[in-house]
Short mmCIF file of C-alpha atoms in Angstrom, two decimals:
data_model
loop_
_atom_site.label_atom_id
_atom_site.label_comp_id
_atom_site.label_asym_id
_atom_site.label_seq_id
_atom_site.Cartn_x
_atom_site.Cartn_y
_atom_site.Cartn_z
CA UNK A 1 -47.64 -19.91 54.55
CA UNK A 2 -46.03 -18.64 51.21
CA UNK A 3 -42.77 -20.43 50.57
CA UNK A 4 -39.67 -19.97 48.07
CA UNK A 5 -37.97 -23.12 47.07
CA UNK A 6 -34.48 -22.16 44.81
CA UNK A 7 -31.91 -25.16 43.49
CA UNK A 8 -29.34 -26.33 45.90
CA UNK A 9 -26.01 -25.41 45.29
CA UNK A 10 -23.01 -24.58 44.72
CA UNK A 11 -22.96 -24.03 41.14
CA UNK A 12 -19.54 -23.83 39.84
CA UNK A 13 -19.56 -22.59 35.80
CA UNK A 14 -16.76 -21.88 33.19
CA UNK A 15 -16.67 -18.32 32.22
CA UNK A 16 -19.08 -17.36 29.54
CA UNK A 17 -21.26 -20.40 30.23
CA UNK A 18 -25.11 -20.78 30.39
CA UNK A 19 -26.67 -19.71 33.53
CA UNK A 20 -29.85 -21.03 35.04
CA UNK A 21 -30.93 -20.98 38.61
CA UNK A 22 -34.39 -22.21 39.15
CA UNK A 23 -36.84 -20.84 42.01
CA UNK A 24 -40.72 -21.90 42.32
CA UNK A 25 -43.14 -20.40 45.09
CA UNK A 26 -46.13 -21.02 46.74
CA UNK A 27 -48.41 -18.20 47.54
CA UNK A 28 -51.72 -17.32 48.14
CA UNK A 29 -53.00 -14.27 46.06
CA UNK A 30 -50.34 -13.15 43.71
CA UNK A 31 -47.03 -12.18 45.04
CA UNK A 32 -44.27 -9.46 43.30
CA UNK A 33 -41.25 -11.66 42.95
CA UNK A 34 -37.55 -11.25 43.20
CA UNK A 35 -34.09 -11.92 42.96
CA UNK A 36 -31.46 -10.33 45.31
CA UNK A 37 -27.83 -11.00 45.14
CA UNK A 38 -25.28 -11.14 47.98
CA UNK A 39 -21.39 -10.33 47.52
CA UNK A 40 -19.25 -11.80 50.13
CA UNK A 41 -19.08 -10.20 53.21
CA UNK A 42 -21.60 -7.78 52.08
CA UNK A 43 -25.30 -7.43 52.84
CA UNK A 44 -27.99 -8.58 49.85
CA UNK A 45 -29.20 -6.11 46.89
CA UNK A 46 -31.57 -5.85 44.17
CA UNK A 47 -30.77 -7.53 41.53
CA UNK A 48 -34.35 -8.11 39.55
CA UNK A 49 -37.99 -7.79 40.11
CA UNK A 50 -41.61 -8.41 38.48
CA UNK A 51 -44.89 -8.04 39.90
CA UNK A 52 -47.62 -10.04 37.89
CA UNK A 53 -47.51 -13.03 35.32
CA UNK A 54 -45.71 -12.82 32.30
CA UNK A 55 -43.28 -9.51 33.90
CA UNK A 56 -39.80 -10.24 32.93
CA UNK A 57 -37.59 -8.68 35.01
CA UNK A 58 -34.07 -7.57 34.00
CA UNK A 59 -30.66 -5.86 35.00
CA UNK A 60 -26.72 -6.55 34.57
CA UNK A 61 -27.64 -9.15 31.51
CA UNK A 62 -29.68 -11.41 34.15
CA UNK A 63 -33.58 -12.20 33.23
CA UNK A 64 -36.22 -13.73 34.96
CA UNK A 65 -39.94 -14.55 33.55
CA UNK A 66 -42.88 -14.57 35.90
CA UNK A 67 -44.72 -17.65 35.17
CA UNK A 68 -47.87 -17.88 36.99
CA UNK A 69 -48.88 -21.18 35.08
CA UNK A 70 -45.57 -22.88 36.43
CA UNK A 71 -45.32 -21.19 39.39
CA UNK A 72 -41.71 -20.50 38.66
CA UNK A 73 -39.65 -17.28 38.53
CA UNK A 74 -36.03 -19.21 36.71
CA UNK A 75 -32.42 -16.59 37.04
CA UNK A 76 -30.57 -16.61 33.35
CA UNK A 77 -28.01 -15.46 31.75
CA UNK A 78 -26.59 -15.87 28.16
CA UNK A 79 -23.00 -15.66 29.67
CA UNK A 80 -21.40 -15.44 33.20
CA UNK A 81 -18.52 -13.55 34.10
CA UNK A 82 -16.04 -14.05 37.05
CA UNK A 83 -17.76 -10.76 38.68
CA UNK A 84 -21.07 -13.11 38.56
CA UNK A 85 -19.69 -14.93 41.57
CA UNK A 86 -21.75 -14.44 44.32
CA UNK A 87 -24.93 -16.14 46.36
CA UNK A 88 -28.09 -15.66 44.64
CA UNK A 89 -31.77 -15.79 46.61
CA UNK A 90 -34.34 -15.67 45.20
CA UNK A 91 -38.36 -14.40 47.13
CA UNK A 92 -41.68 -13.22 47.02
CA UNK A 93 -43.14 -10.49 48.87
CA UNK A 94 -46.11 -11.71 51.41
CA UNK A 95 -49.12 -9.67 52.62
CA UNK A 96 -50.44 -11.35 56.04
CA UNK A 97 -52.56 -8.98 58.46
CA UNK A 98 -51.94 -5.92 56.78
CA UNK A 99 -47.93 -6.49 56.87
CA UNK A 100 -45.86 -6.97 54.10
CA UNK A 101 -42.44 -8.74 54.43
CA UNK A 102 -40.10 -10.53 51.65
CA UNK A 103 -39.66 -14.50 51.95
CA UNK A 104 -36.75 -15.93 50.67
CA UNK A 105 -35.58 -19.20 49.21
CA UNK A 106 -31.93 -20.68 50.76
CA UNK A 107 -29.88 -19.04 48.27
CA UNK A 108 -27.81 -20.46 45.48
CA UNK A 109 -24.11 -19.93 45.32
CA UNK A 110 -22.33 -19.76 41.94
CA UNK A 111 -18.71 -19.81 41.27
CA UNK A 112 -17.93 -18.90 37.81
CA UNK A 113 -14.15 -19.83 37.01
CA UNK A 114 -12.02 -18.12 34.52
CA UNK B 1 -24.64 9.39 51.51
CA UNK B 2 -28.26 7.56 52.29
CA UNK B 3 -28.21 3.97 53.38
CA UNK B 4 -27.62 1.65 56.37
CA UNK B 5 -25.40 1.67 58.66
CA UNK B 6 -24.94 -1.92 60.47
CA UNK B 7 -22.70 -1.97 63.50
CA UNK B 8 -20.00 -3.41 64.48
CA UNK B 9 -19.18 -5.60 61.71
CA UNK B 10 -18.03 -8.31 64.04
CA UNK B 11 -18.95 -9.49 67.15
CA UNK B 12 -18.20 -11.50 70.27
CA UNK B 13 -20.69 -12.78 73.09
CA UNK B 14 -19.94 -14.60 76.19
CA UNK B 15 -22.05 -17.35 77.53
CA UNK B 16 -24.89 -15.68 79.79
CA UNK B 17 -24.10 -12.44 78.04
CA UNK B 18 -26.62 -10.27 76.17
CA UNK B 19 -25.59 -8.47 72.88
CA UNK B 20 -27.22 -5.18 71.08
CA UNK B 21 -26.72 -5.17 67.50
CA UNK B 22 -26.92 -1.18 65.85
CA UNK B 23 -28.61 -0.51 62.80
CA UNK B 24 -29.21 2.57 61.69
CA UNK B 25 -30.87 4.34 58.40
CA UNK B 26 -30.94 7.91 57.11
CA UNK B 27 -33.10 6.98 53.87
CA UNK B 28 -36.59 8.20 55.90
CA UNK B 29 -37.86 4.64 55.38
CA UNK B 30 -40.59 3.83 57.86
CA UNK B 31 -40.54 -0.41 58.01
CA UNK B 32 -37.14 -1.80 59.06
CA UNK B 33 -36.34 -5.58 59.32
CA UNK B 34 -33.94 -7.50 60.88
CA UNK B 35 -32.86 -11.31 59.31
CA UNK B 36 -30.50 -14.19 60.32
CA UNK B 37 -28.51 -15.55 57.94
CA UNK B 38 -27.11 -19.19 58.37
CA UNK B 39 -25.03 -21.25 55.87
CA UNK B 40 -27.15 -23.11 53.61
CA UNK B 41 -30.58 -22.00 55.34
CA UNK B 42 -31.18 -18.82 53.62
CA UNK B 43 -32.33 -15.50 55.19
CA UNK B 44 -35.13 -16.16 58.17
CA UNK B 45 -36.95 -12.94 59.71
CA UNK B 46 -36.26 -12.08 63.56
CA UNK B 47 -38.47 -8.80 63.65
CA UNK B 48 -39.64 -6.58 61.53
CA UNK B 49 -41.49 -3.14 62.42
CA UNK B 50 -43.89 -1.12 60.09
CA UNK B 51 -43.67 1.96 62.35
CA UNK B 52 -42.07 3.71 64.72
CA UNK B 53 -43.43 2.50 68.48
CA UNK B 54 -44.43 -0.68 66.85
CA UNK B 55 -42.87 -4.03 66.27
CA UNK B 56 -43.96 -7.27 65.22
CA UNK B 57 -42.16 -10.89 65.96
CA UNK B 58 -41.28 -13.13 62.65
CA UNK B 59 -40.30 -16.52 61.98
CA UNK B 60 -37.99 -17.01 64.78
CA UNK B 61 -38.32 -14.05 67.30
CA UNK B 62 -37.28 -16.49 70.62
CA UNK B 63 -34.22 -15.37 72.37
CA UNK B 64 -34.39 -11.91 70.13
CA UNK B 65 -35.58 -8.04 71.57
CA UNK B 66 -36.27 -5.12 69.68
CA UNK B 67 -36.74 -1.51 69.90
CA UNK B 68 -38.04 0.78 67.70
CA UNK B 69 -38.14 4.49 69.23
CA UNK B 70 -37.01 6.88 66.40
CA UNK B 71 -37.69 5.98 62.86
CA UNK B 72 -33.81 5.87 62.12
CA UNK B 73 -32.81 3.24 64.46
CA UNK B 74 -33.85 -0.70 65.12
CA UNK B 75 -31.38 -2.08 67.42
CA UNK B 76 -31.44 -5.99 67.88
CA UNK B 77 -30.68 -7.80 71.54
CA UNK B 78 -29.33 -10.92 71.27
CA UNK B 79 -30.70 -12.34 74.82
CA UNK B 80 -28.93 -15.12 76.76
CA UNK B 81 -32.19 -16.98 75.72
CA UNK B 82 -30.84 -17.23 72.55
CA UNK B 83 -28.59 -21.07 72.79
CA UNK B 84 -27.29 -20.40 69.27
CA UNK B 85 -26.54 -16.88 68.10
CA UNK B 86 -23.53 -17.34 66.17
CA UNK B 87 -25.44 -16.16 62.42
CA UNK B 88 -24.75 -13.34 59.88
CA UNK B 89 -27.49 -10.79 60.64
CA UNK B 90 -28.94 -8.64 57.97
CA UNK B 91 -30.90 -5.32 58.89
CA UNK B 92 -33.37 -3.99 55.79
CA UNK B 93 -35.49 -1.13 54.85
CA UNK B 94 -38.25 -0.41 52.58
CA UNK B 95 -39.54 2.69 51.77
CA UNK B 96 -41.38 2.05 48.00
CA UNK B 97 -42.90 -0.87 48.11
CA UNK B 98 -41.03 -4.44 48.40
CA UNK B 99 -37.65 -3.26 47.65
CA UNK B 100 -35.46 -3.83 50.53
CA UNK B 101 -32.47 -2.53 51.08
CA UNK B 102 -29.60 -4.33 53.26
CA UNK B 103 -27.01 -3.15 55.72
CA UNK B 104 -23.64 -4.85 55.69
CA UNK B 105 -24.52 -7.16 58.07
CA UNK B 106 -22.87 -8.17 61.67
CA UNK B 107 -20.92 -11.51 62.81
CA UNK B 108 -22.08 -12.27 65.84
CA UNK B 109 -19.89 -15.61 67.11
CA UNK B 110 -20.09 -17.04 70.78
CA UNK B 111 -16.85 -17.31 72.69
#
């Protein structure tokens, strides 16, 4: 079946620093992806999406680049703040038998320091 | 306000014991999900229904029940079957397509 495979964490970053959180897939047919993030203690929301190759999606200064070629779908942002701390999964919609449900990598979790 | 109304936030089961977690939703979506959520393993699907009277199992359904008889509610037994519930569970929507949206989630730890 389709699967989501995201970088292990934690990642622990200096405020204002790089961020890059790789996530590839493999699907059958072409798959919307996303990336949700998850505040502690709190359930998981929206935090990007793109549908077909070559979408970028973008919000809150993250991006992420649908690349069909590379099978990859790589979280970035130019600089992190402390508010950026959280648990990041990425996942990819899947259409079996008429059903649609989201499958999701592990999850990534990034401490950004001041 | 619309949304998702997970409840209670934390919870307690005995050995032998079954368990009902609430979720609730008053944003007329018609598929509802319900995910476990272990450290380091990601979110895995329990059940997930498309409609109301109509449920479907996902990756790891054993020791799990659900119900699905009004299109606001989705409640989730945790059976005695079930030798390790102590997770983070996450109940979703969707009403436009793919975008879930999550409850706050419930503990659930074994005593």
């Amino acid at each position: 079946g389709d699967s989501v495979t995201q970088m292990e964490g934690p990642v622990t970053l200096s405020e204002e620093a790089f961020l890059t959180i790789n996530c590839t897939y493999t699907a059958t047919g072409y798959p919307s992806l996303f990336w949700y993030v998850q505040y502690p203690g709190e359930g998981l929301q929206l935090l990007l999406k793109a549908t077909k190759a070559d979408d970028k999606g973008s919000n809150k200064g993250f991006e992420a680049t649908y690349r069909k070629e590379t099978t990859s779908f790589h979280l970035e942002k130019g600089s992190v703040q402390v508010s950026d701390s959280a648990v990041y999964f990425c996942a990819l919609s899947d259409r079996q038998g008429g059903s649609e449900k989201l499958v999701f990598g592990k999850g990534t979790k990034l401490t950004v320091n001041p | 306000d619309g949304g998702i109304t997970q409840s209670p936030k934390y919870l307690f089961r005995k050995e032998g014991q079954n368990v009902t977690l609430s979720c609730e939703q008053n944003l007329n979506h018609d598929a509802m999900y319900w995910y476990r959520q272990d450290p380091g393993q990601g979110l895995r699907l329990i059940y997930y229904s498309q409609i109301v009277n109509d449920f479907q199992k996902g990756d790891i359904a054993e020791g799990y029940s659900v119900s699905r008889e009004k299109k606001e509610s989705f409640p989730l037994t945790v059976t005695s079957a079930q030798k390790n519930p102590t997770a983070f569970y996450l109940c979703a929507t969707t009403g436009q397509l793919e975008k879930l949206f999550f409850g706050s989630g419930t503990q659930l730890s074994v005593l």
